[in-house]
């Protein structure tokens, strides 16, 4: 491209303006299904088009179909934001376009990943027996951890497979109803089977009950089953509850089960000294996932898996084709540690993010998000008919509107869903819902660098207004 500079200049100006005024867009896209299909030609252009033409279509056709995660009133799912320096690093990684499958195919990509994951490990207060590797998502990191757990059983599944083997006991994976679904997906993909994913009961705070885990393990062993992995969560998706890792670790150890800790969302908070205890017990974990793309200001995607036994992980996946054999000696070839061969230079953006923000600014941002969520919870608690429905230790609050004149659980569920639909349709804020104890709960998640107290107050005002309107609509039915 001969006008690279002007193209970057155009894009940089657009991004700068976008970051300054994301509130100009509706948070939740108003696109209807098929809108973009209808707007675009069915066939690719035969000849190249001018950058400016493509950029104009990006603005007029693509942007309306974007839900703005950068909007300060994006309160749904897990709210995120990427620090601009890391976005620039993403462009640099694309420009370098290296495939970091082998050390020699870009020594700096491999070594920067090693260095920055040691930095992150130290910031998180994790022990140096854990070794990191970057994947795209927690789902893939979790799948990789479960594959390593299966390999660690020493049942020769790598070579002999699982089919038709009468010597193989059923392999069991222990989760709760609040564990993220990727663990069950991993069990499906690894041939463990959904029937062998055991849901352990939770306590009132939505955390795994160690006594129930112990009972399940004992019963399974008595039936000749083989506990493969206990997956504990630090920061569950619905409520951010945390399973009691120290107690779970002690039980998993006694049953020789792999302990995987999914700290995708809440793990990053451990860089803040007062939240360090979130990762207590992880010194006994065999594997642990944290997602810098969730709460460390790195653009999606970048998830980190820490494992205790890198050699076991290598054994799980390594298969070196003749054309990939090298003579580089004692170096890490990351292609040996996962399903994929090719890998992006993701570590660059984490390195830029940590250096540019610095640990202290990151800590302040995380503290700020937690403080905003706690303030929001006090508002909900103080308002008649609004109730907080789960403990809220971090930056997420689950709540619900229960006016006296809406009768019955189903009607209240419909009422709460109507509130959220109404707010989301306004384009001014975006909330999502979950179910707790079978009932709809509204969630507010705070994790964006730009979210202020004013934004949270605006979200709260929109919810209360929508509740009044939804209530009037109920009354008129
Ligand atoms: C606790 C938890 N684990 C795992 C995941 C999956 O994350 P990813 O999108 O990186 O696969 C999520 C997603 O929100 C999550 O909340």
Tab-separated table of C-alpha atoms and ligand atoms in Angstrom:
chain	number	residue	atom	x	y	z
A	1	UNK	CA	0.000	0.000	0.000
A	2	UNK	CA	1.690	3.195	-1.112
A	3	UNK	CA	-0.353	5.479	1.156
A	4	UNK	CA	0.165	3.521	4.380
A	5	UNK	CA	0.801	6.659	6.392
A	6	UNK	CA	-2.391	8.378	5.353
A	7	UNK	CA	-4.406	5.206	5.980
A	8	UNK	CA	-2.964	4.858	9.481
A	9	UNK	CA	-3.454	8.558	10.065
A	10	UNK	CA	-7.122	8.242	9.049
A	11	UNK	CA	-7.607	5.194	11.287
A	12	UNK	CA	-5.688	6.725	14.209
A	13	UNK	CA	-7.779	9.890	14.088
A	14	UNK	CA	-10.952	7.840	13.945
A	15	UNK	CA	-9.881	5.680	16.918
A	16	UNK	CA	-8.857	8.729	18.925
A	17	UNK	CA	-12.231	10.363	18.335
A	18	UNK	CA	-14.025	7.074	19.065
A	19	UNK	CA	-12.258	6.652	22.393
A	20	UNK	CA	-13.087	10.239	23.333
A	21	UNK	CA	-16.773	9.911	22.439
A	22	UNK	CA	-17.959	6.301	22.491
A	23	UNK	CA	-21.184	7.579	24.078
A	24	UNK	CA	-22.120	8.959	20.667
A	25	UNK	CA	-23.217	5.441	19.681
A	26	UNK	CA	-26.037	3.297	21.108
A	27	UNK	CA	-24.347	0.835	23.464
A	28	UNK	CA	-26.252	-2.180	22.222
A	29	UNK	CA	-26.336	-2.361	18.458
A	30	UNK	CA	-29.757	-1.692	16.971
A	31	UNK	CA	-29.029	-3.901	13.988
A	32	UNK	CA	-31.674	-6.398	13.018
A	33	UNK	CA	-30.720	-9.875	11.864
A	34	UNK	CA	-29.566	-9.798	8.238
A	35	UNK	CA	-28.986	-6.021	8.053
A	36	UNK	CA	-25.338	-6.314	7.090
A	37	UNK	CA	-26.007	-9.207	4.735
A	38	UNK	CA	-28.476	-7.059	2.878
A	39	UNK	CA	-26.101	-4.078	2.776
A	40	UNK	CA	-23.128	-5.918	1.327
A	41	UNK	CA	-22.690	-7.333	-2.178
A	42	UNK	CA	-22.931	-11.098	-2.439
A	43	UNK	CA	-19.595	-11.337	-4.213
A	44	UNK	CA	-16.094	-10.056	-3.488
A	45	UNK	CA	-14.878	-7.155	-5.653
A	46	UNK	CA	-12.860	-8.154	-8.687
A	47	UNK	CA	-10.469	-5.240	-8.394
A	48	UNK	CA	-8.983	-3.537	-5.389
A	49	UNK	CA	-10.854	-0.585	-3.940
A	50	UNK	CA	-9.589	2.643	-2.439
A	51	UNK	CA	-8.916	2.570	1.292
A	52	UNK	CA	-11.166	5.598	1.707
A	53	UNK	CA	-14.088	3.740	0.074
A	54	UNK	CA	-13.655	0.755	2.342
A	55	UNK	CA	-13.301	3.024	5.373
A	56	UNK	CA	-16.498	4.842	4.453
A	57	UNK	CA	-18.328	1.493	4.370
A	58	UNK	CA	-16.765	0.567	7.710
A	59	UNK	CA	-18.325	3.700	9.158
A	60	UNK	CA	-21.693	3.542	7.450
A	61	UNK	CA	-22.320	-0.217	7.218
A	62	UNK	CA	-20.247	-1.993	9.857
A	63	UNK	CA	-20.474	0.421	12.775
A	64	UNK	CA	-24.267	0.244	13.088
A	65	UNK	CA	-23.824	-3.469	13.733
A	66	UNK	CA	-21.310	-2.928	16.518
A	67	UNK	CA	-22.235	-3.226	20.175
A	68	UNK	CA	-19.942	-0.772	21.894
A	69	UNK	CA	-17.930	-2.541	24.543
A	70	UNK	CA	-15.961	0.708	24.771
A	71	UNK	CA	-19.028	2.621	25.889
A	72	UNK	CA	-18.705	3.680	29.547
A	73	UNK	CA	-22.260	2.436	30.138
A	74	UNK	CA	-21.626	-1.048	28.829
A	75	UNK	CA	-22.606	-2.875	32.032
A	76	UNK	CA	-23.376	-6.298	30.544
A	77	UNK	CA	-21.496	-9.622	30.662
A	78	UNK	CA	-18.001	-8.694	31.848
A	79	UNK	CA	-17.397	-5.083	30.952
A	80	UNK	CA	-13.937	-4.528	29.480
A	81	UNK	CA	-11.716	-1.923	27.881
A	82	UNK	CA	-8.337	-1.989	26.202
A	83	UNK	CA	-5.730	0.591	27.004
A	84	UNK	CA	-4.810	2.467	23.791
A	85	UNK	CA	-1.097	1.558	23.973
A	86	UNK	CA	-2.086	-2.107	23.813
A	87	UNK	CA	-4.274	-1.404	20.794
A	88	UNK	CA	-1.254	0.106	19.044
A	89	UNK	CA	0.754	-2.980	20.044
A	90	UNK	CA	-1.915	-5.095	18.353
A	91	UNK	CA	-1.344	-3.148	15.136
A	92	UNK	CA	2.418	-3.626	15.483
A	93	UNK	CA	1.953	-7.378	15.969
A	94	UNK	CA	-0.172	-7.446	12.826
A	95	UNK	CA	2.495	-5.485	10.975
A	96	UNK	CA	5.231	-7.883	12.054
A	97	UNK	CA	2.863	-10.731	11.189
A	98	UNK	CA	5.087	-13.337	12.796
A	99	UNK	CA	3.956	-16.857	13.429
A	100	UNK	CA	5.485	-17.676	16.789
A	101	UNK	CA	5.072	-21.444	16.521
A	102	UNK	CA	8.773	-22.101	17.014
A	103	UNK	CA	11.343	-20.153	18.980
A	104	UNK	CA	13.294	-19.523	15.776
A	105	UNK	CA	10.277	-18.237	13.872
A	106	UNK	CA	10.512	-15.221	16.177
A	107	UNK	CA	12.725	-15.584	19.206
A	108	UNK	CA	11.493	-12.293	20.668
A	109	UNK	CA	7.854	-13.392	20.512
A	110	UNK	CA	8.612	-16.505	22.544
A	111	UNK	CA	10.934	-14.808	25.004
A	112	UNK	CA	8.729	-11.753	25.510
A	113	UNK	CA	5.866	-14.133	26.316
A	114	UNK	CA	8.051	-15.918	28.872
A	115	UNK	CA	9.213	-12.674	30.462
A	116	UNK	CA	5.848	-10.929	30.595
A	117	UNK	CA	4.136	-13.996	32.056
A	118	UNK	CA	6.718	-14.078	34.832
A	119	UNK	CA	5.966	-10.380	35.467
A	120	UNK	CA	2.258	-11.143	35.558
A	121	UNK	CA	2.778	-14.124	37.849
A	122	UNK	CA	4.671	-11.919	40.277
A	123	UNK	CA	2.047	-9.179	40.107
A	124	UNK	CA	-0.625	-11.783	40.888
A	125	UNK	CA	1.384	-13.112	43.833
A	126	UNK	CA	1.559	-16.611	42.339
A	127	UNK	CA	4.416	-18.951	43.142
A	128	UNK	CA	7.254	-19.559	40.707
A	129	UNK	CA	6.305	-23.212	40.261
A	130	UNK	CA	3.649	-22.047	37.793
A	131	UNK	CA	4.664	-21.515	34.164
A	132	UNK	CA	2.607	-19.447	31.785
A	133	UNK	CA	1.486	-19.722	28.209
A	134	UNK	CA	-0.765	-17.437	26.206
A	135	UNK	CA	-3.859	-18.660	24.354
A	136	UNK	CA	-6.702	-16.800	22.749
A	137	UNK	CA	-9.479	-17.435	25.267
A	138	UNK	CA	-10.112	-18.976	28.664
A	139	UNK	CA	-12.181	-21.609	26.914
A	140	UNK	CA	-9.164	-22.833	24.981
A	141	UNK	CA	-6.881	-22.418	27.996
A	142	UNK	CA	-9.346	-24.454	30.067
A	143	UNK	CA	-9.607	-27.116	27.382
A	144	UNK	CA	-5.815	-27.321	27.318
A	145	UNK	CA	-5.705	-27.680	31.105
A	146	UNK	CA	-8.215	-30.521	31.043
A	147	UNK	CA	-6.274	-32.241	28.262
A	148	UNK	CA	-3.164	-31.985	30.445
A	149	UNK	CA	-5.137	-33.363	33.386
A	150	UNK	CA	-6.173	-36.350	31.274
A	151	UNK	CA	-2.587	-36.936	30.169
A	152	UNK	CA	-1.392	-36.754	33.786
A	153	UNK	CA	-3.549	-39.784	34.645
A	154	UNK	CA	-0.988	-41.943	32.847
A	155	UNK	CA	-3.661	-43.961	31.043
A	156	UNK	CA	-1.972	-43.799	27.617
A	157	UNK	CA	-4.971	-42.020	26.139
A	158	UNK	CA	-2.732	-39.920	23.937
A	159	UNK	CA	-1.587	-43.015	22.094
A	160	UNK	CA	-4.351	-45.557	22.524
A	161	UNK	CA	-7.398	-43.325	22.631
A	162	UNK	CA	-10.434	-44.075	24.781
A	163	UNK	CA	-12.689	-46.051	22.457
A	164	UNK	CA	-13.242	-49.758	23.104
A	165	UNK	CA	-11.008	-49.886	26.157
A	166	UNK	CA	-12.410	-52.017	28.944
A	167	UNK	CA	-9.445	-51.056	31.130
A	168	UNK	CA	-10.506	-47.399	31.310
A	169	UNK	CA	-12.661	-46.298	34.216
A	170	UNK	CA	-15.090	-43.414	33.619
A	171	UNK	CA	-13.099	-40.195	34.068
A	172	UNK	CA	-14.872	-37.628	36.211
A	173	UNK	CA	-14.748	-33.829	36.226
A	174	UNK	CA	-16.201	-31.842	39.146
A	175	UNK	CA	-17.782	-28.421	38.689
A	176	UNK	CA	-20.793	-26.522	40.028
A	177	UNK	CA	-23.851	-25.007	38.381
A	178	UNK	CA	-21.899	-21.751	38.399
A	179	UNK	CA	-18.797	-23.043	36.626
A	180	UNK	CA	-18.411	-21.519	33.176
A	181	UNK	CA	-19.725	-23.786	30.438
A	182	UNK	CA	-16.345	-24.106	28.716
A	183	UNK	CA	-15.305	-26.763	31.256
A	184	UNK	CA	-18.203	-28.955	30.206
A	185	UNK	CA	-17.425	-28.223	26.554
A	186	UNK	CA	-13.838	-29.331	27.168
A	187	UNK	CA	-15.148	-32.564	28.697
A	188	UNK	CA	-17.241	-33.098	25.557
A	189	UNK	CA	-14.282	-32.467	23.267
A	190	UNK	CA	-11.960	-34.697	25.271
A	191	UNK	CA	-14.295	-37.697	25.199
A	192	UNK	CA	-15.020	-37.488	28.925
A	193	UNK	CA	-18.731	-37.084	28.222
A	194	UNK	CA	-21.249	-34.757	29.793
A	195	UNK	CA	-22.526	-37.577	31.985
A	196	UNK	CA	-19.159	-37.539	33.744
A	197	UNK	CA	-19.251	-33.851	34.549
A	198	UNK	CA	-20.447	-33.844	38.136
A	199	UNK	CA	-22.229	-30.749	39.436
A	200	UNK	CA	-21.291	-30.235	43.080
A	201	UNK	CA	-23.776	-28.381	45.275
A	202	UNK	CA	-23.121	-24.758	46.193
A	203	UNK	CA	-23.672	-22.883	49.442
A	204	UNK	CA	-25.893	-19.817	49.772
A	205	UNK	CA	-23.116	-17.654	48.351
A	206	UNK	CA	-22.962	-19.718	45.119
A	207	UNK	CA	-19.629	-21.298	46.050
A	208	UNK	CA	-18.761	-24.990	45.813
A	209	UNK	CA	-19.384	-26.875	49.067
A	210	UNK	CA	-16.237	-28.806	50.035
A	211	UNK	CA	-18.282	-31.392	51.971
A	212	UNK	CA	-20.366	-32.107	48.863
A	213	UNK	CA	-17.213	-32.387	46.763
A	214	UNK	CA	-15.686	-34.816	49.217
A	215	UNK	CA	-18.859	-36.937	49.224
A	216	UNK	CA	-18.999	-37.021	45.417
A	217	UNK	CA	-15.352	-38.017	45.110
A	218	UNK	CA	-15.698	-40.748	47.726
A	219	UNK	CA	-18.822	-42.138	46.041
A	220	UNK	CA	-17.194	-42.099	42.609
A	221	UNK	CA	-14.045	-43.845	43.786
A	222	UNK	CA	-16.178	-46.452	45.549
A	223	UNK	CA	-17.921	-47.084	42.208
A	224	UNK	CA	-14.620	-47.563	40.388
A	225	UNK	CA	-14.626	-44.172	38.698
A	226	UNK	CA	-11.513	-42.047	38.309
A	227	UNK	CA	-11.567	-38.438	39.490
A	228	UNK	CA	-9.725	-36.554	36.765
A	229	UNK	CA	-10.151	-32.878	37.529
A	230	UNK	CA	-11.793	-30.574	40.016
A	231	UNK	CA	-12.478	-27.207	38.377
A	232	UNK	CA	-12.752	-24.447	40.951
A	233	UNK	CA	-13.745	-20.935	39.947
A	234	UNK	CA	-12.461	-17.684	41.389
A	235	UNK	CA	-15.023	-15.188	40.170
A	236	UNK	CA	-17.955	-17.025	38.625
A	237	UNK	CA	-19.651	-15.548	35.601
A	238	UNK	CA	-23.044	-14.854	37.128
A	239	UNK	CA	-22.159	-13.435	40.527
A	240	UNK	CA	-18.321	-13.421	40.853
A	241	UNK	CA	-18.553	-15.858	43.742
A	242	UNK	CA	-15.392	-17.816	44.482
A	243	UNK	CA	-15.103	-21.481	45.318
A	244	UNK	CA	-13.034	-22.128	48.479
A	245	UNK	CA	-9.813	-23.119	46.722
A	246	UNK	CA	-7.731	-24.043	49.817
A	247	UNK	CA	-10.316	-26.568	51.058
A	248	UNK	CA	-10.949	-27.863	47.537
A	249	UNK	CA	-7.208	-28.237	46.937
A	250	UNK	CA	-6.813	-30.363	50.017
A	251	UNK	CA	-9.626	-32.683	48.919
A	252	UNK	CA	-8.417	-32.883	45.304
A	253	UNK	CA	-4.959	-33.802	46.539
A	254	UNK	CA	-6.308	-36.673	48.642
A	255	UNK	CA	-8.120	-38.108	45.616
A	256	UNK	CA	-5.199	-37.464	43.265
A	257	UNK	CA	-7.406	-35.256	41.100
A	258	UNK	CA	-5.996	-32.391	39.045
A	259	UNK	CA	-6.958	-28.989	40.429
A	260	UNK	CA	-7.806	-26.427	37.794
A	261	UNK	CA	-8.652	-22.886	38.881
A	262	UNK	CA	-10.638	-20.714	36.504
A	263	UNK	CA	-9.773	-17.190	37.614
A	264	UNK	CA	-10.475	-15.722	34.171
A	265	UNK	CA	-12.346	-12.688	35.419
A	266	UNK	CA	-11.386	-12.266	39.086
A	267	UNK	CA	-7.761	-13.402	38.888
A	268	UNK	CA	-6.472	-10.050	37.610
A	269	UNK	CA	-7.817	-8.405	40.776
A	270	UNK	CA	-5.094	-10.251	42.697
A	271	UNK	CA	-2.607	-7.626	41.501
A	272	UNK	CA	-4.287	-5.389	44.100
A	273	UNK	CA	-2.859	-6.194	47.543
A	274	UNK	CA	-6.254	-6.130	49.269
A	275	UNK	CA	-7.602	-8.685	46.758
A	276	UNK	CA	-4.522	-10.921	46.806
A	277	UNK	CA	-6.345	-13.493	48.942
A	278	UNK	CA	-8.608	-14.252	45.978
A	279	UNK	CA	-5.894	-16.583	44.747
A	280	UNK	CA	-5.223	-18.193	48.134
A	281	UNK	CA	-4.809	-21.923	47.705
A	282	UNK	CA	-3.538	-21.586	44.122
A	283	UNK	CA	-0.145	-22.719	45.345
A	284	UNK	CA	-1.779	-26.158	45.183
A	285	UNK	CA	-3.334	-25.682	41.738
A	286	UNK	CA	-2.112	-27.780	38.842
A	287	UNK	CA	-3.379	-25.164	36.423
A	288	UNK	CA	-4.905	-21.716	36.571
A	289	UNK	CA	-6.365	-19.341	34.008
A	290	UNK	CA	-6.472	-15.544	34.102
A	291	UNK	CA	-7.794	-13.386	31.273
A	292	UNK	CA	-5.952	-10.114	30.747
A	293	UNK	CA	-8.527	-9.414	28.032
A	294	UNK	CA	-11.213	-9.369	30.711
A	295	UNK	CA	-9.831	-7.146	33.417
A	296	UNK	CA	-6.274	-6.060	32.605
A	297	UNK	CA	-6.933	-3.639	29.775
A	298	UNK	CA	-5.605	-5.808	26.944
A	299	UNK	CA	-7.691	-6.010	23.756
A	300	UNK	CA	-9.422	-9.298	23.193
A	301	UNK	CA	-8.046	-11.919	22.781
A	302	UNK	CA	-5.425	-12.895	25.347
A	303	UNK	CA	-5.856	-15.525	28.015
A	304	UNK	CA	-3.067	-16.929	30.169
A	305	UNK	CA	-2.808	-20.505	31.376
A	306	UNK	CA	-0.367	-21.233	34.186
A	307	UNK	CA	0.563	-24.875	34.682
A	308	UNK	CA	2.792	-26.491	37.225
A	309	UNK	CA	4.137	-29.222	34.972
A	310	UNK	CA	5.125	-27.830	31.582
A	311	UNK	CA	6.651	-31.157	30.607
A	312	UNK	CA	3.297	-32.870	31.101
A	313	UNK	CA	1.657	-30.191	28.952
A	314	UNK	CA	4.277	-30.696	26.258
A	315	UNK	CA	3.709	-34.443	26.390
A	316	UNK	CA	-0.018	-33.854	25.973
A	317	UNK	CA	0.260	-32.081	22.647
A	318	UNK	CA	3.722	-32.292	21.135
A	319	UNK	CA	3.870	-33.867	17.705
A	320	UNK	CA	6.744	-32.502	15.658
A	321	UNK	CA	6.492	-32.955	11.923
A	322	UNK	CA	9.723	-33.416	9.960
A	323	UNK	CA	9.429	-29.984	8.463
A	324	UNK	CA	9.351	-28.378	11.921
A	325	UNK	CA	12.376	-30.042	13.465
A	326	UNK	CA	14.970	-27.500	14.536
A	327	UNK	CA	18.371	-27.587	16.158
A	328	UNK	CA	17.969	-24.642	18.499
A	329	UNK	CA	18.701	-26.541	21.674
A	330	UNK	CA	17.059	-25.684	24.956
A	331	UNK	CA	14.389	-23.260	23.782
A	332	UNK	CA	10.622	-23.229	24.119
A	333	UNK	CA	8.699	-24.008	20.939
A	334	UNK	CA	5.204	-22.945	21.922
A	335	UNK	CA	3.600	-25.038	19.179
A	336	UNK	CA	4.331	-28.017	21.463
A	337	UNK	CA	2.006	-26.759	24.199
A	338	UNK	CA	-1.411	-26.707	22.630
A	339	UNK	CA	-3.680	-27.768	19.839
A	340	UNK	CA	-2.757	-25.043	17.411
A	341	UNK	CA	0.449	-24.791	15.464
A	342	UNK	CA	0.463	-21.174	14.400
A	343	UNK	CA	0.247	-18.503	17.044
A	344	UNK	CA	-0.056	-14.753	17.072
A	345	UNK	CA	2.373	-12.482	18.905
A	346	UNK	CA	-0.151	-11.740	21.645
A	347	UNK	CA	2.392	-11.108	24.395
A	348	UNK	CA	3.335	-7.799	22.775
A	349	UNK	CA	0.061	-6.129	23.742
A	350	UNK	CA	0.246	-7.424	27.314
A	351	UNK	CA	3.786	-6.056	27.586
A	352	UNK	CA	2.687	-2.664	26.247
A	353	UNK	CA	-0.337	-2.608	28.578
A	354	UNK	CA	1.622	-3.457	31.727
A	355	UNK	CA	4.409	-1.027	30.896
A	356	UNK	CA	2.261	1.852	29.762
A	357	UNK	CA	-0.346	1.737	32.508
A	358	UNK	CA	2.033	0.434	35.140
A	359	UNK	CA	0.969	-1.840	37.962
A	360	UNK	CA	-0.134	1.071	40.126
A	361	UNK	CA	-2.498	2.582	37.580
A	362	UNK	CA	-3.929	-0.876	36.876
A	363	UNK	CA	-4.494	-1.364	40.599
A	364	UNK	CA	-6.206	2.013	40.889
A	365	UNK	CA	-8.489	1.204	37.966
A	366	UNK	CA	-9.490	-2.160	39.443
A	367	UNK	CA	-10.062	-0.629	42.863
A	368	UNK	CA	-12.171	2.054	41.199
A	369	UNK	CA	-14.343	-0.527	39.439
A	370	UNK	CA	-14.949	-2.424	42.659
A	371	UNK	CA	-15.776	0.805	44.493
A	372	UNK	CA	-18.303	1.811	41.805
A	373	UNK	CA	-20.009	-1.579	42.049
A	374	UNK	CA	-20.155	-1.319	45.831
A	375	UNK	CA	-21.684	2.160	45.611
A	376	UNK	CA	-24.251	0.880	43.136
A	377	UNK	CA	-25.175	-1.933	45.549
A	378	UNK	CA	-25.839	0.586	48.325
A	379	UNK	CA	-28.223	2.486	46.014
A	380	UNK	CA	-30.124	-0.693	45.196
A	381	UNK	CA	-30.327	-1.706	48.840
A	382	UNK	CA	-31.658	1.718	49.826
A	383	UNK	CA	-34.459	1.717	47.241
A	384	UNK	CA	-37.814	0.144	48.151
A	385	UNK	CA	-38.713	-2.939	46.071
A	386	UNK	CA	-35.173	-3.303	44.705
A	387	UNK	CA	-33.078	-6.075	46.183
A	388	UNK	CA	-29.512	-7.241	45.849
A	389	UNK	CA	-29.703	-10.992	45.299
A	390	UNK	CA	-26.100	-12.181	45.699
A	391	UNK	CA	-22.934	-11.236	47.551
A	392	UNK	CA	-20.951	-8.754	45.454
A	393	UNK	CA	-17.299	-8.868	46.480
A	394	UNK	CA	-15.927	-7.409	43.232
A	395	UNK	CA	-17.165	-5.310	40.298
A	396	UNK	CA	-20.461	-7.095	39.570
A	397	UNK	CA	-23.782	-6.737	41.380
A	398	UNK	CA	-26.829	-8.966	40.813
A	399	UNK	CA	-30.162	-7.430	41.714
A	400	UNK	CA	-33.850	-7.501	40.971
A	401	UNK	CA	-36.966	-5.363	41.149
A	402	UNK	CA	-39.759	-6.909	43.190
A	403	UNK	CA	-42.690	-4.505	43.410
A	404	UNK	CA	-45.566	-5.671	45.610
A	405	UNK	CA	-48.116	-5.372	42.801
A	406	UNK	CA	-46.368	-7.840	40.488
A	407	UNK	CA	-47.509	-11.248	41.481
A	408	UNK	CA	-45.560	-14.482	41.416
A	409	UNK	CA	-42.093	-15.577	40.351
A	410	UNK	CA	-42.737	-15.850	36.614
A	411	UNK	CA	-44.404	-12.453	36.455
A	412	UNK	CA	-41.491	-10.917	38.363
A	413	UNK	CA	-39.040	-12.569	35.995
A	414	UNK	CA	-40.903	-11.138	33.016
A	415	UNK	CA	-41.005	-7.743	34.726
A	416	UNK	CA	-37.225	-7.726	35.268
A	417	UNK	CA	-36.539	-8.849	31.708
A	418	UNK	CA	-38.825	-6.073	30.478
A	419	UNK	CA	-36.860	-3.520	32.508
A	420	UNK	CA	-33.599	-4.629	30.948
A	421	UNK	CA	-35.051	-4.727	27.435
A	422	UNK	CA	-36.348	-1.210	27.868
A	423	UNK	CA	-33.019	0.170	29.092
A	424	UNK	CA	-31.068	-1.650	26.395
A	425	UNK	CA	-33.402	-0.362	23.694
A	426	UNK	CA	-32.672	3.197	24.827
A	427	UNK	CA	-29.105	2.819	23.583
A	428	UNK	CA	-27.911	4.680	26.665
A	429	UNK	CA	-26.782	1.664	28.690
A	430	UNK	CA	-26.555	-2.062	28.275
A	431	UNK	CA	-27.275	-4.569	31.044
A	432	UNK	CA	-27.469	-8.356	30.880
A	433	UNK	CA	-29.292	-10.860	33.058
A	434	UNK	CA	-28.642	-14.229	34.600
A	435	UNK	CA	-30.629	-16.710	36.646
A	436	UNK	CA	-29.994	-17.304	40.327
A	437	UNK	CA	-31.889	-20.037	42.122
A	438	UNK	CA	-34.049	-20.307	39.017
A	439	UNK	CA	-35.039	-16.646	38.994
A	440	UNK	CA	-33.993	-13.775	36.727
A	441	UNK	CA	-31.427	-11.378	38.140
A	442	UNK	CA	-30.147	-8.222	36.476
A	443	UNK	CA	-26.386	-7.790	36.480
A	444	UNK	CA	-24.259	-4.676	36.440
A	445	UNK	CA	-20.630	-5.344	35.548
A	446	UNK	CA	-18.069	-2.556	35.735
A	447	UNK	CA	-14.710	-2.939	34.020
A	448	UNK	CA	-14.253	-0.097	31.595
A	449	UNK	CA	-11.435	2.422	31.983
A	450	UNK	CA	-13.848	5.269	31.169
A	451	UNK	CA	-16.805	4.404	33.406
A	452	UNK	CA	-17.464	7.116	35.987
A	453	UNK	CA	-19.788	7.427	38.952
A	454	UNK	CA	-21.977	9.557	36.676
A	455	UNK	CA	-22.295	6.683	34.214
A	456	UNK	CA	-23.292	4.269	36.956
A	457	UNK	CA	-25.808	6.809	38.288
A	458	UNK	CA	-27.238	7.215	34.786
A	459	UNK	CA	-27.598	3.441	34.483
A	460	UNK	CA	-29.409	3.327	37.817
A	461	UNK	CA	-31.755	6.135	36.773
A	462	UNK	CA	-32.568	4.335	33.520
A	463	UNK	CA	-33.346	1.121	35.409
A	464	UNK	CA	-35.686	2.862	37.839
A	465	UNK	CA	-37.464	4.720	35.044
A	466	UNK	CA	-37.842	1.500	33.076
A	467	UNK	CA	-39.177	-0.251	36.183
A	468	UNK	CA	-41.878	2.385	36.546
A	469	UNK	CA	-42.868	2.076	32.887
A	470	UNK	CA	-42.802	-1.716	33.000
A	471	UNK	CA	-44.937	-1.614	36.111
A	472	UNK	CA	-47.489	0.656	34.442
A	473	UNK	CA	-47.556	-1.659	31.424
A	474	UNK	CA	-48.256	-4.595	33.770
A	475	UNK	CA	-51.041	-2.698	35.447
A	476	UNK	CA	-52.686	-1.986	32.091
A	477	UNK	CA	-52.680	-5.624	30.969
B	1	LIG	C1	-15.465	-17.447	34.758
B	1	LIG	C2	-15.302	-17.533	33.279
B	1	LIG	N1	-14.523	-18.475	32.739
B	1	LIG	C3	-14.341	-18.576	31.425
B	1	LIG	C4	-14.953	-17.720	30.546
B	1	LIG	C5	-14.738	-17.860	29.069
B	1	LIG	O1	-13.907	-16.836	28.647
B	1	LIG	P1	-13.384	-16.750	27.161
B	1	LIG	O2	-14.372	-15.893	26.435
B	1	LIG	O3	-12.039	-16.108	27.273
B	1	LIG	O4	-13.324	-18.123	26.596
B	1	LIG	C6	-15.776	-16.710	31.054
B	1	LIG	C7	-16.442	-15.753	30.150
B	1	LIG	O5	-17.036	-14.795	30.553
B	1	LIG	C8	-15.956	-16.620	32.448
B	1	LIG	O6	-16.749	-15.680	32.971
